[in-house]
CSV table of N, CA and C in Angstrom, one decimal:
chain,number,residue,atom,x,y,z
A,1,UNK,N,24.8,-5.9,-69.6
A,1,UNK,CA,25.1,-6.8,-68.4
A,1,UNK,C,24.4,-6.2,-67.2
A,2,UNK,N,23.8,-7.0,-66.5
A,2,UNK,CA,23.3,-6.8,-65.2
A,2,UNK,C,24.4,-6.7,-64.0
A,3,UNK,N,24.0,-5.5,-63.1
A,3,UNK,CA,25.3,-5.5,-62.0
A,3,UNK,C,24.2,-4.8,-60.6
A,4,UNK,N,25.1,-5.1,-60.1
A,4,UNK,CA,24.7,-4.5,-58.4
A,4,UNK,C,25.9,-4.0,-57.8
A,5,UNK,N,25.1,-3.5,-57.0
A,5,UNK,CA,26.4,-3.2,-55.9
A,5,UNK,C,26.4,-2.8,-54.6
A,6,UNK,N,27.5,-3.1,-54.0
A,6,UNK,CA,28.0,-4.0,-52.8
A,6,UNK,C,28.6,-3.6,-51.5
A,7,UNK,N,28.4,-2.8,-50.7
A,7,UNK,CA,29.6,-2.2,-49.6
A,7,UNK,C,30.3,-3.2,-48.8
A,8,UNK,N,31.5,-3.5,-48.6
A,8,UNK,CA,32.1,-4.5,-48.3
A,8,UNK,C,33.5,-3.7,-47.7
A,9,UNK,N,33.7,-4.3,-46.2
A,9,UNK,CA,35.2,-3.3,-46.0
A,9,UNK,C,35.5,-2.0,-46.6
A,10,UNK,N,34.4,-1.2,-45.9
A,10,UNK,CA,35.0,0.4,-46.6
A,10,UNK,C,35.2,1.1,-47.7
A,11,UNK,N,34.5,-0.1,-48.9
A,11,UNK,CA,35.1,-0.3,-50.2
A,11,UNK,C,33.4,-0.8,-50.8
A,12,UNK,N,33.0,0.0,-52.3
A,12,UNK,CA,32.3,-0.1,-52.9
A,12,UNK,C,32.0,-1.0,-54.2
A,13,UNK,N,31.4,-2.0,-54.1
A,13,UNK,CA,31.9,-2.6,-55.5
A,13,UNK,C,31.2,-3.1,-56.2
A,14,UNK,N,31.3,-2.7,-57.4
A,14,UNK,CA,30.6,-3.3,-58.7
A,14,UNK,C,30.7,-4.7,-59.0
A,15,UNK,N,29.4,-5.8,-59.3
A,15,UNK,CA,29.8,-7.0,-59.0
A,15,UNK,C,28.8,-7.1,-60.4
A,16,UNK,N,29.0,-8.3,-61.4
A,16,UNK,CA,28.1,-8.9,-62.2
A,16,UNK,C,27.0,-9.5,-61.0
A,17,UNK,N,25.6,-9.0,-61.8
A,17,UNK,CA,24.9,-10.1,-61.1
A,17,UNK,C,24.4,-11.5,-61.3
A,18,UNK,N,24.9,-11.4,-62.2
A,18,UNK,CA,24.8,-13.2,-62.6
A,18,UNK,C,25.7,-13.9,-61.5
A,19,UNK,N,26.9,-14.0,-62.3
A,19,UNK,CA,27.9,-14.3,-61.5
A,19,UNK,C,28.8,-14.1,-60.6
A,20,UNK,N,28.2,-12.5,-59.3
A,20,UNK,CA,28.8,-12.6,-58.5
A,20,UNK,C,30.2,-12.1,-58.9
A,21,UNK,N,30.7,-11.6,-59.9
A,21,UNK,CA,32.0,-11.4,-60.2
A,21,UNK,C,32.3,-9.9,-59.5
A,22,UNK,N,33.7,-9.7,-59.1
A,22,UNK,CA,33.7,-8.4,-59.2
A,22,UNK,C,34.5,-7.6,-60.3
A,23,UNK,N,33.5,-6.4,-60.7
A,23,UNK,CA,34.1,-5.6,-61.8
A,23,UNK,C,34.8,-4.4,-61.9
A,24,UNK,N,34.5,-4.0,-60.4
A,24,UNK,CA,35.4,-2.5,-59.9
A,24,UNK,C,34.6,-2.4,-59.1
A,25,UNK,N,36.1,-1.6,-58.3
A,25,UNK,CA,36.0,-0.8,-56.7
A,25,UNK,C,36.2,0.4,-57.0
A,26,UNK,N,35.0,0.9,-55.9
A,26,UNK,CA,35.0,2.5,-55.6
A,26,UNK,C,35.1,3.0,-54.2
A,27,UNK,N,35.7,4.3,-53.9
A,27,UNK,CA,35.4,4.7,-52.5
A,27,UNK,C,33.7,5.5,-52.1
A,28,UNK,N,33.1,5.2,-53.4
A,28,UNK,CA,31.5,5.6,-53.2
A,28,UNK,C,30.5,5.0,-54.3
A,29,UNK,N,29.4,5.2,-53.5
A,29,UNK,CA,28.3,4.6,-54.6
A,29,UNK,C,28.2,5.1,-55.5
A,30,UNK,N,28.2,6.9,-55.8
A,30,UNK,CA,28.0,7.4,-57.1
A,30,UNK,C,28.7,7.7,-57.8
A,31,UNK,N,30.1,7.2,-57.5
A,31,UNK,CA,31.3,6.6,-58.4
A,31,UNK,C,31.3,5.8,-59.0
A,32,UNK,N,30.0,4.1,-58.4
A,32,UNK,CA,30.1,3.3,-58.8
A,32,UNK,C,28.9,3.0,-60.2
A,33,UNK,N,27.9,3.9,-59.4
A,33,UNK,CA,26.7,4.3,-60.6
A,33,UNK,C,27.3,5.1,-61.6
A,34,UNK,N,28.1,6.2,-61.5
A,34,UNK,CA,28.4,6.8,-62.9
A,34,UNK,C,29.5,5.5,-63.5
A,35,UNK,N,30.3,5.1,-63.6
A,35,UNK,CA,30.7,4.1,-63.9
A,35,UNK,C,29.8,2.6,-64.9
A,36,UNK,N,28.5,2.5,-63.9
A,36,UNK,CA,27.9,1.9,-64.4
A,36,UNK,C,27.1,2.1,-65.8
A,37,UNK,N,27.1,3.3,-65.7
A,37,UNK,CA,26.2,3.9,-66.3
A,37,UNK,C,26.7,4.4,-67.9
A,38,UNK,N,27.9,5.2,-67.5
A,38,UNK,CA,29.1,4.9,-68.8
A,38,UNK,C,29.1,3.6,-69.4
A,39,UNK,N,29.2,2.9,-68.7
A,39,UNK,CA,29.9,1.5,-69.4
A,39,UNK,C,28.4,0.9,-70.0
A,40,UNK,N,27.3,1.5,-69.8
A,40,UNK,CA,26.0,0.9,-70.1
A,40,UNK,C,25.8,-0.2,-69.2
A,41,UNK,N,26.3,-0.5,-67.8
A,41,UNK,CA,25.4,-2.0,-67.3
A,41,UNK,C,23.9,-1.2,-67.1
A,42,UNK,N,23.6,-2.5,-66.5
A,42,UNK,CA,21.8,-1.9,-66.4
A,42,UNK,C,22.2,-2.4,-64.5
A,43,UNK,N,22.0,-1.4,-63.5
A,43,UNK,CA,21.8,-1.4,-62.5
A,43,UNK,C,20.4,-2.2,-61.6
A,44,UNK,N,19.9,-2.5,-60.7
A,44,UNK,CA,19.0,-2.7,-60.2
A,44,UNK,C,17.6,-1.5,-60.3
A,45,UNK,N,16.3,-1.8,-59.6
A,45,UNK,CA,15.7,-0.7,-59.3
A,45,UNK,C,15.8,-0.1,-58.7
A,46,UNK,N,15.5,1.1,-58.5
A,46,UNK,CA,15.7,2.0,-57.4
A,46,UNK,C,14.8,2.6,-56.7
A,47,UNK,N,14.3,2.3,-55.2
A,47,UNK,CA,12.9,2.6,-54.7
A,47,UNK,C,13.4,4.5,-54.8
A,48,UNK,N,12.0,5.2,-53.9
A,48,UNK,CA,12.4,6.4,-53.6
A,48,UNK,C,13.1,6.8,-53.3
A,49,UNK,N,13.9,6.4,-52.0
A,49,UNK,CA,14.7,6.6,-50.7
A,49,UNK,C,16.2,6.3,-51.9
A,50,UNK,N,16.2,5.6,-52.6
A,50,UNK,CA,17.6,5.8,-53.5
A,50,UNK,C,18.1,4.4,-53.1
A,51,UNK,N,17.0,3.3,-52.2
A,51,UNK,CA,18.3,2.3,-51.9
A,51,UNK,C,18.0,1.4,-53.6
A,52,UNK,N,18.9,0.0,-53.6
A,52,UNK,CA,18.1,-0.6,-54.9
A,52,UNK,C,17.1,-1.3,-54.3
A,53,UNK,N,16.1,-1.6,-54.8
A,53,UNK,CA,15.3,-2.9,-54.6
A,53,UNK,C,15.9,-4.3,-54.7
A,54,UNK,N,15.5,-5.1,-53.8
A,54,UNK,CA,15.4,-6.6,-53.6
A,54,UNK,C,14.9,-7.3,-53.5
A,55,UNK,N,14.4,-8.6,-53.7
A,55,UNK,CA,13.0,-9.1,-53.6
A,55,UNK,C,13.1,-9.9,-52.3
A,56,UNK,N,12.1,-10.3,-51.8
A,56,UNK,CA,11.9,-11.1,-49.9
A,56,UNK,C,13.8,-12.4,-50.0
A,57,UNK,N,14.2,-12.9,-50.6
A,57,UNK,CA,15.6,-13.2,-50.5
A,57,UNK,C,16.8,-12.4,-51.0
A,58,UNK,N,16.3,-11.3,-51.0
A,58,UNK,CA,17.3,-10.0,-51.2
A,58,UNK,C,18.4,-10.3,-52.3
A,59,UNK,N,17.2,-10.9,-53.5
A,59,UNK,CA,18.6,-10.8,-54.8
A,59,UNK,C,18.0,-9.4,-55.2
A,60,UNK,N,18.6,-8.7,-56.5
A,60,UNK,CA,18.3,-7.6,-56.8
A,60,UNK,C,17.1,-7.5,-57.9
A,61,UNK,N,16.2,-6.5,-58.1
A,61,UNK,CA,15.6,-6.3,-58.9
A,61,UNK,C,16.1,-6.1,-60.2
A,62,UNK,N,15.5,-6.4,-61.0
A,62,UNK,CA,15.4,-4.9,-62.6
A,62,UNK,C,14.3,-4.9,-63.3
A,63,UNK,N,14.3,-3.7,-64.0
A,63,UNK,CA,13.2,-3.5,-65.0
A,63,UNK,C,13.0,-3.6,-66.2
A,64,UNK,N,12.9,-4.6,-67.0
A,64,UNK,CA,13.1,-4.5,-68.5
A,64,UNK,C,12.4,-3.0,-69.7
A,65,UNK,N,13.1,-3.8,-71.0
A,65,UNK,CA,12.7,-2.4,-71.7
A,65,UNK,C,11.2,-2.1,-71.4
A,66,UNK,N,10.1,-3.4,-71.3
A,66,UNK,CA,8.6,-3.2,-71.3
A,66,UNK,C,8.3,-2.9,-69.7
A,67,UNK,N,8.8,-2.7,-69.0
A,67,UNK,CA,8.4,-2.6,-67.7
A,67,UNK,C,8.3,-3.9,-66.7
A,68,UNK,N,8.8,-4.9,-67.4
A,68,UNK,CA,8.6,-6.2,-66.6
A,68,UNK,C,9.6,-6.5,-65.5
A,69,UNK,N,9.3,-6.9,-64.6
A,69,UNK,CA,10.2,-7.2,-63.2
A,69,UNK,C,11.0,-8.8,-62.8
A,70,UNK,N,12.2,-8.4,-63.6
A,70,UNK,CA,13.2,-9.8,-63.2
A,70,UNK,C,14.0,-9.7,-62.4
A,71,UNK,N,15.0,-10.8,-62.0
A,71,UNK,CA,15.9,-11.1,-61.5
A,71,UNK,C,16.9,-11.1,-62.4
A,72,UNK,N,18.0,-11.1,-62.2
A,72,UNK,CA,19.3,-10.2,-62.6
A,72,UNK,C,19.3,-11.5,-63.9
A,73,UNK,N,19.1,-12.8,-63.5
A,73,UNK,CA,19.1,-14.0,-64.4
A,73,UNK,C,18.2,-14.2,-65.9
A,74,UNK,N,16.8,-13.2,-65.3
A,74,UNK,CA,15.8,-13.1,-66.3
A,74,UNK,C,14.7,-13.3,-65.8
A,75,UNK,N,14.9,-14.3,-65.2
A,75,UNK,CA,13.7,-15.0,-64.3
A,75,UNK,C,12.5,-13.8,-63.8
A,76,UNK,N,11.4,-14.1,-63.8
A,76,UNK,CA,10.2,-13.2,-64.1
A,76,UNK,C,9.7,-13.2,-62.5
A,77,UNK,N,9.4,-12.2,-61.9
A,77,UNK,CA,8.5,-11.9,-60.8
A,77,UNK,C,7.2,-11.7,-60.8
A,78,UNK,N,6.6,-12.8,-60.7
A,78,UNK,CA,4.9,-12.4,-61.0
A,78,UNK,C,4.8,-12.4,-60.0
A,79,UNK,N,3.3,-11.7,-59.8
A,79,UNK,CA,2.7,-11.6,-58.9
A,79,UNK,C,3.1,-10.4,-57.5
A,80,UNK,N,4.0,-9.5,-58.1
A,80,UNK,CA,4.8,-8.6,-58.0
A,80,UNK,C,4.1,-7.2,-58.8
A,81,UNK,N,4.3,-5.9,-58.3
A,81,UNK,CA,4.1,-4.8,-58.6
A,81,UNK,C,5.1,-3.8,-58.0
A,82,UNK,N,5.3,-2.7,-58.5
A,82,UNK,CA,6.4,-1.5,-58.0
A,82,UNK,C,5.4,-0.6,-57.1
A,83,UNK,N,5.6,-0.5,-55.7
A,83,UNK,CA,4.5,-0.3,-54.8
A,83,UNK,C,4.8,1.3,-55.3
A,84,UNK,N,3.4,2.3,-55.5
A,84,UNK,CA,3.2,3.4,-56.1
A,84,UNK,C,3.5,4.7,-54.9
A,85,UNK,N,3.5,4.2,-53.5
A,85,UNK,CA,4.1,5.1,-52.4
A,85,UNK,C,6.2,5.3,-52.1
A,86,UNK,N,6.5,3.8,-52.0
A,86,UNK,CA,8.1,3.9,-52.1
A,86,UNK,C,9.0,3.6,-53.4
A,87,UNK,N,8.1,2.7,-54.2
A,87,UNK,CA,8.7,2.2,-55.1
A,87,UNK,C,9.8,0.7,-55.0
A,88,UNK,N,9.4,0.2,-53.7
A,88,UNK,CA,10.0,-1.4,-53.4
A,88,UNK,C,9.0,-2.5,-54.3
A,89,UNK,N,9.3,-3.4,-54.2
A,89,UNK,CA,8.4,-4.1,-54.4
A,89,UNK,C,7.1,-4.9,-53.8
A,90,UNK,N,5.9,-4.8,-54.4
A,90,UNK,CA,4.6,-5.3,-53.2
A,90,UNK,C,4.0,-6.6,-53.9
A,91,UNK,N,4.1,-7.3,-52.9
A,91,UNK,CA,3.5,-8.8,-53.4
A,91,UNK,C,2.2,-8.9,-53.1
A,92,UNK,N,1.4,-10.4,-54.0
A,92,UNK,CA,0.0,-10.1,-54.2
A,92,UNK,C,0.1,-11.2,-52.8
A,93,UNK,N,-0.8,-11.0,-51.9
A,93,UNK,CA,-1.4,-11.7,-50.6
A,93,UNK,C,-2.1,-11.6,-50.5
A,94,UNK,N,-2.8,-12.5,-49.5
A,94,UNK,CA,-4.3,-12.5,-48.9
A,94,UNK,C,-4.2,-11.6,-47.7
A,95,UNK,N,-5.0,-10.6,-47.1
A,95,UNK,CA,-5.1,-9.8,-45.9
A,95,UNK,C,-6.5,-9.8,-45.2
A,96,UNK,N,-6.8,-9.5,-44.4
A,96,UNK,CA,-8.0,-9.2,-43.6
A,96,UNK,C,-7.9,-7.5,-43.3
A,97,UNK,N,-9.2,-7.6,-43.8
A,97,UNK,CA,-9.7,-5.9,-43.9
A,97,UNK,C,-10.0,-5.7,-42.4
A,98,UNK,N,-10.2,-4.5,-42.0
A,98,UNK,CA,-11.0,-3.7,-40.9
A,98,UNK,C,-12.1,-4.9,-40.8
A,99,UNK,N,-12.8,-5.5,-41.0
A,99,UNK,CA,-13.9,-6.3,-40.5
A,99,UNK,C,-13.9,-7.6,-41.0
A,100,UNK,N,-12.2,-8.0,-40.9
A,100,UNK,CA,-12.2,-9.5,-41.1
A,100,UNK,C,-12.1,-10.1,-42.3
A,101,UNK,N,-12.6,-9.4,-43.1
A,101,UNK,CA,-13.1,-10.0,-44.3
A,101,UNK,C,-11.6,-10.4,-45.3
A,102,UNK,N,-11.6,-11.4,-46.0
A,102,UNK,CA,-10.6,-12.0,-46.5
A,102,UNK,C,-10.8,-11.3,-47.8
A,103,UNK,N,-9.1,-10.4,-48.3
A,103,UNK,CA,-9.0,-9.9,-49.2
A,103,UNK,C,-8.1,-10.0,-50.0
A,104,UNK,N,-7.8,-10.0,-51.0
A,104,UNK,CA,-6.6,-9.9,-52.2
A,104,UNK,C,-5.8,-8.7,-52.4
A,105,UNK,N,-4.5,-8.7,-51.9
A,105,UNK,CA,-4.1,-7.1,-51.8
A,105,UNK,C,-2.5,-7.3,-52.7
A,106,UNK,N,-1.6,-6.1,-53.1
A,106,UNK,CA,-0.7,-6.0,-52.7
A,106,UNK,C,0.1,-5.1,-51.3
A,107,UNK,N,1.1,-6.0,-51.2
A,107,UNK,CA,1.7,-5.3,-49.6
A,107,UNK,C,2.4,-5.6,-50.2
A,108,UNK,N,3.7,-4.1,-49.7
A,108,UNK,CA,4.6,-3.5,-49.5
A,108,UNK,C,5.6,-4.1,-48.1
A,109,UNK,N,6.4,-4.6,-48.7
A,109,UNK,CA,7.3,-5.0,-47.3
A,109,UNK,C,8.1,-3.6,-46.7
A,110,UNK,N,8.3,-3.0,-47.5
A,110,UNK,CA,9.3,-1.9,-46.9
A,110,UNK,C,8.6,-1.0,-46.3
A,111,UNK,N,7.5,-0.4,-46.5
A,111,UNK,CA,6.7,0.5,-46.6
A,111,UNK,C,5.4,0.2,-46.1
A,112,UNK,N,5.0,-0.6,-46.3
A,112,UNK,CA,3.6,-1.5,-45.4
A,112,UNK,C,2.0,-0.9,-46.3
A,113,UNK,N,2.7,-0.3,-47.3
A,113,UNK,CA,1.3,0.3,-48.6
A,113,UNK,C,0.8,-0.7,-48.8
A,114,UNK,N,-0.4,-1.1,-48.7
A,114,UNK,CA,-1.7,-1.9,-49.3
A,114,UNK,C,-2.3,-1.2,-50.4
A,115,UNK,N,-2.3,-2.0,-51.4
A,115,UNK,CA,-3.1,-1.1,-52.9
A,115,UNK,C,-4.0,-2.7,-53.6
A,116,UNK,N,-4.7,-2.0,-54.8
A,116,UNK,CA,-6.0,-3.0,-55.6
A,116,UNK,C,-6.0,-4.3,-55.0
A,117,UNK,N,-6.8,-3.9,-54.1
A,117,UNK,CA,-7.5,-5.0,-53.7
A,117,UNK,C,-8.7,-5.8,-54.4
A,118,UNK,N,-8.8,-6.9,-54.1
A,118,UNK,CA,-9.9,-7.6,-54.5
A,118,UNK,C,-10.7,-8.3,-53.5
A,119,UNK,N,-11.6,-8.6,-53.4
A,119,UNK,CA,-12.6,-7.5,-54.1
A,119,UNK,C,-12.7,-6.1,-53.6
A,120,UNK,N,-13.3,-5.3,-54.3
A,120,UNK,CA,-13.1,-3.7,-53.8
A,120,UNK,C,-14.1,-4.0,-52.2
A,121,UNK,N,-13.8,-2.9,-51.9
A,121,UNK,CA,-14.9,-2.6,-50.3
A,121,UNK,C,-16.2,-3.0,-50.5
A,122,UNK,N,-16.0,-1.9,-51.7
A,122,UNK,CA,-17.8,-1.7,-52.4
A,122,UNK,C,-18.6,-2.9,-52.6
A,123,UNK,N,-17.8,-4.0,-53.2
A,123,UNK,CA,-18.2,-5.2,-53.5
A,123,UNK,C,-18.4,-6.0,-52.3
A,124,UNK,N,-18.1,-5.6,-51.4
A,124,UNK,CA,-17.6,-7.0,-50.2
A,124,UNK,C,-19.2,-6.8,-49.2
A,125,UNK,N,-20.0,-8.8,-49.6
A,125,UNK,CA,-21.3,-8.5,-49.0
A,125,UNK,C,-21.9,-8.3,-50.3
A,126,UNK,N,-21.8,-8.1,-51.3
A,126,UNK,CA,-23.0,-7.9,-51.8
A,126,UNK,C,-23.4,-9.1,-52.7
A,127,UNK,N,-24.5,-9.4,-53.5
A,127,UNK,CA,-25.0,-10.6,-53.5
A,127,UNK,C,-25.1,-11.0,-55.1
A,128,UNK,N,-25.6,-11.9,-55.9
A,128,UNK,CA,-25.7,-11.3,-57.4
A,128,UNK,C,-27.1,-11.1,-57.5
């Protein structure tokens, strides 16, 4: 089972992420993770900094057994990557380089990392 969790009134809580249920309260988070963890739920992702990841409407991440990036439901995140500096998530967009030039990147919301771009630098301007 997929779960998250929640600070609410001074109080920590383990919630299904499907349905929003709650499963247990704790007076801390790593009460709430070892708990979780015993009991085998699968938690969210976890950037560097330790918080969980969320995607731009702040439901929670996870990671399946192959490395694939869902919502707690299943539902698939394309177009998504685990940004390689914080570990949030970075969406594929269009950006403008140093000289304007319209490019294909991922950006990092938390963290503001730009990575594989398309086209590379090298390519941009040249001709066939």
């Amino acid at each position: 089972m997929r779960v998250y969790i929640k600070e609410a009134e001074g109080k920590v809580q383990l919630l299904n992420a499907v349905t929003g249920e709650k499963i247990s309260e704790f007076s801390d988070i790593s009460e709430a993770v070892r708990y979780a963890v015993k009991n085998k739920y699968q938690l969210p992702l976890r950037a560097v900094d330790g918080e969980f990841v969320v995607d731009k409407q702040g439901n929670p991440v996870y990671i399946d057994e192959k490395g694939i990036l869902e919502l707690a439901d299943g539902t698939l995140l394309e177009g998504c990557r685990i940004c390689p500096k914080c570990g949030w998530i970075a969406y594929w967009e269009e950006v403008l380089d140093e000289d304007k030039e319209p490019r294909e990147c991922y950006v990092c919301p938390h963290c503001g990392y730009v990575f594989e771009c398309t086209p590379e630098r090298e390519d941009i301007g040249e001709g066939d």
